[in-house]
GROMACS .gro file of C-alpha atoms in nm:
model
  154
    1MET     CA    1  -0.888   1.320   2.030
    2SER     CA    2  -1.029   1.102   1.755
    3GLU     CA    3  -1.352   1.171   1.573
    4TYR     CA    4  -1.540   0.955   1.829
    5GLY     CA    5  -1.399   1.128   2.138
    6PHE     CA    6  -1.133   0.869   2.226
    7ALA     CA    7  -0.781   0.980   2.307
    8ARG     CA    8  -0.551   0.927   2.009
    9ALA     CA    9  -0.225   0.739   2.062
   10SER     CA   10   0.092   0.947   2.054
   11ASP     CA   11   0.292   0.972   1.733
   12GLU     CA   12   0.567   0.761   1.894
   13VAL     CA   13   0.319   0.483   1.977
   14LEU     CA   14   0.168   0.495   1.629
   15VAL     CA   15   0.515   0.457   1.474
   16VAL     CA   16   0.569   0.134   1.671
   17ARG     CA   17   0.221   0.004   1.582
   18ASN     CA   18   0.274   0.083   1.213
   19GLU     CA   19   0.613  -0.093   1.216
   20LEU     CA   20   0.452  -0.402   1.368
   21ALA     CA   21   0.172  -0.391   1.110
   22GLY     CA   22   0.430  -0.373   0.833
   23GLN     CA   23   0.610  -0.677   0.975
   24VAL     CA   24   0.280  -0.868   0.986
   25VAL     CA   25   0.198  -0.778   0.624
   26GLN     CA   26   0.544  -0.894   0.514
   27ALA     CA   27   0.518  -1.221   0.710
   28LEU     CA   28   0.181  -1.301   0.551
   29ARG     CA   29   0.304  -1.208   0.203
   30ARG     CA   30   0.610  -1.433   0.245
   31ALA     CA   31   0.363  -1.715   0.312
   32GLY     CA   32   0.196  -1.639  -0.020
   33LEU     CA   33  -0.113  -1.463   0.110
   34HIS     CA   34  -0.247  -1.141  -0.030
   35ALA     CA   35  -0.195  -0.907   0.268
   36PHE     CA   36  -0.236  -0.532   0.294
   37ARG     CA   37  -0.288  -0.250   0.541
   38GLU     CA   38  -0.644  -0.132   0.596
   39GLY     CA   39  -0.669   0.226   0.480
   40GLU     CA   40  -0.452   0.173   0.173
   41ASN     CA   41  -0.593   0.280  -0.161
   42GLU     CA   42  -0.889   0.064  -0.257
   43ALA     CA   43  -0.852  -0.154   0.056
   44ALA     CA   44  -1.231  -0.181   0.086
   45ASP     CA   45  -1.248  -0.362  -0.249
   46ARG     CA   46  -0.965  -0.605  -0.176
   47SER     CA   47  -0.968  -0.962  -0.059
   48GLY     CA   48  -0.704  -1.119   0.162
   49ALA     CA   49  -0.549  -1.046   0.500
   50ALA     CA   50  -0.634  -0.691   0.610
   51VAL     CA   51  -0.401  -0.558   0.881
   52HIS     CA   52  -0.552  -0.284   1.098
   53VAL     CA   53  -0.367  -0.039   1.324
   54GLU     CA   54  -0.578   0.103   1.606
   55PRO     CA   55  -0.514   0.479   1.638
   56ASP     CA   56  -0.675   0.514   1.981
   57ALA     CA   57  -0.463   0.539   2.294
   58GLU     CA   58  -0.665   0.277   2.479
   59THR     CA   59  -0.770  -0.036   2.297
   60ALA     CA   60  -1.006  -0.309   2.410
   61SER     CA   61  -0.800  -0.594   2.266
   62ALA     CA   62  -0.485  -0.521   2.067
   63ALA     CA   63  -0.333  -0.227   1.886
   64VAL     CA   64  -0.282  -0.433   1.568
   65THR     CA   65  -0.533  -0.684   1.433
   66VAL     CA   66  -0.573  -0.895   1.120
   67GLY     CA   67  -0.892  -1.011   0.953
   68TRP     CA   68  -0.968  -1.204   0.637
   69GLY     CA   69  -1.165  -1.036   0.363
   70CYS     CA   70  -1.340  -1.251   0.103
   71ALA     CA   71  -1.372  -1.144  -0.258
   72PRO     CA   72  -1.600  -0.841  -0.291
   73GLY     CA   73  -1.838  -1.039  -0.512
   74MET     CA   74  -1.893  -1.295  -0.236
   75VAL     CA   75  -1.960  -1.026   0.022
   76GLN     CA   76  -2.199  -0.850  -0.218
   77ALA     CA   77  -2.386  -1.176  -0.279
   78ALA     CA   78  -2.435  -1.213   0.098
   79VAL     CA   79  -2.559  -0.854   0.126
   80ASP     CA   80  -2.793  -0.900  -0.170
   81SER     CA   81  -2.936  -1.213  -0.014
   82LEU     CA   82  -2.999  -1.030   0.312
   83ASP     CA   83  -3.156  -0.738   0.125
   84SER     CA   84  -3.389  -0.972  -0.060
   85GLY     CA   85  -3.515  -1.123   0.265
   86SER     CA   86  -3.318  -1.450   0.252
   87PRO     CA   87  -3.112  -1.442   0.574
   88ASP     CA   88  -3.093  -1.823   0.588
   89ALA     CA   89  -2.929  -1.861   0.246
   90PRO     CA   90  -2.589  -2.037   0.269
   91VAL     CA   91  -2.421  -1.745   0.090
   92VAL     CA   92  -2.501  -1.521   0.390
   93ARG     CA   93  -2.289  -1.729   0.630
   94LEU     CA   94  -2.009  -1.807   0.386
   95PRO     CA   95  -1.791  -1.493   0.434
   96GLY     CA   96  -1.798  -1.534   0.814
   97THR     CA   97  -1.732  -1.906   0.796
   98ILE     CA   98  -1.434  -1.852   0.567
   99GLY     CA   99  -1.308  -1.574   0.797
  100GLN     CA  100  -1.318  -1.806   1.097
  101HIS     CA  101  -1.133  -2.081   0.908
  102MET     CA  102  -0.871  -1.830   0.792
  103GLN     CA  103  -0.827  -1.702   1.148
  104SER     CA  104  -0.655  -2.025   1.245
  105ALA     CA  105  -0.429  -2.013   0.940
  106LEU     CA  106  -0.341  -1.647   1.001
  107ILE     CA  107  -0.244  -1.725   1.360
  108LYS     CA  108  -0.031  -2.025   1.265
  109ILE     CA  109   0.146  -1.838   0.984
  110SER     CA  110   0.207  -1.540   1.213
  111LEU     CA  111   0.347  -1.755   1.493
  112SER     CA  112   0.576  -1.941   1.254
  113ALA     CA  113   0.711  -1.603   1.141
  114GLY     CA  114   0.780  -1.492   1.498
  115VAL     CA  115   0.470  -1.274   1.539
  116LEU     CA  116   0.280  -1.307   1.867
  117ALA     CA  117  -0.081  -1.359   1.757
  118THR     CA  118  -0.392  -1.511   1.911
  119LEU     CA  119  -0.768  -1.545   1.872
  120GLU     CA  120  -0.998  -1.249   1.920
  121ASN     CA  121  -1.248  -1.326   2.195
  122ASP     CA  122  -1.506  -1.072   2.082
  123THR     CA  123  -1.850  -1.164   1.950
  124MET     CA  124  -1.855  -0.846   1.738
  125ASN     CA  125  -1.536  -0.945   1.550
  126PRO     CA  126  -1.506  -1.321   1.606
  127GLU     CA  127  -1.272  -1.386   1.314
  128ARG     CA  128  -1.014  -1.118   1.395
  129VAL     CA  129  -0.659  -1.207   1.499
  130LEU     CA  130  -0.493  -1.006   1.774
  131VAL     CA  131  -0.126  -0.918   1.722
  132PHE     CA  132   0.091  -0.818   2.018
  133GLY     CA  133   0.445  -0.794   1.884
  134MET     CA  134   0.739  -0.995   1.768
  135MET     CA  135   0.876  -1.284   1.970
  136SER     CA  136   1.223  -1.137   1.919
  137ASP     CA  137   1.112  -0.829   2.117
  138LEU     CA  138   1.051  -1.041   2.427
  139PRO     CA  139   1.327  -1.107   2.677
  140PRO     CA  140   1.465  -1.460   2.619
  141ALA     CA  141   1.307  -1.591   2.940
  142LEU     CA  142   0.958  -1.499   2.812
  143ARG     CA  143   0.988  -1.627   2.455
  144PRO     CA  144   0.785  -1.934   2.368
  145THR     CA  145   0.995  -2.239   2.299
  146PHE     CA  146   0.894  -2.498   2.046
  147ASP     CA  147   1.048  -2.837   1.991
  148ARG     CA  148   1.025  -2.906   1.621
  149PRO     CA  149   0.934  -3.267   1.550
  150GLU     CA  150   1.204  -3.467   1.380
  151ILE     CA  151   1.122  -3.549   1.020
  152HIS     CA  152   1.249  -3.889   0.917
  153HIS     CA  153   1.306  -3.957   0.550
  154ASP     CA  154   1.307  -4.329   0.485
   0.00000   0.00000   0.00000
């Protein structure tokens, strides 16, 4: 059981989830993004792509997710504005807006690296990216096929 009363995933399941999370971090780093696992040292003070592994046995969406974290100073400015009674200040919406823009980029980068990723359809975490596995893990008949457009150099 976890601290909130949910059944914890088995060690074997967590190994697979952690391997997938590591592959996602590496794919995002190869693209030049700052990517890290949530729970690493000082992860709360880091900006970039935060990869989360869900330890619970049953998950609402996906066992591995990715979200974008803005610079801590930007997040603090939004919090300070809320604390001072200015909820309509542009700085309040900026971290969420950037997160939603980055969601699309995270999905496209993941897909191009062979990671099955899609939008989160959850109003509580609207900018999260759901990760389901590697395309190479699917049987060939279920793998997405893409026709790359021809690039003509004149």
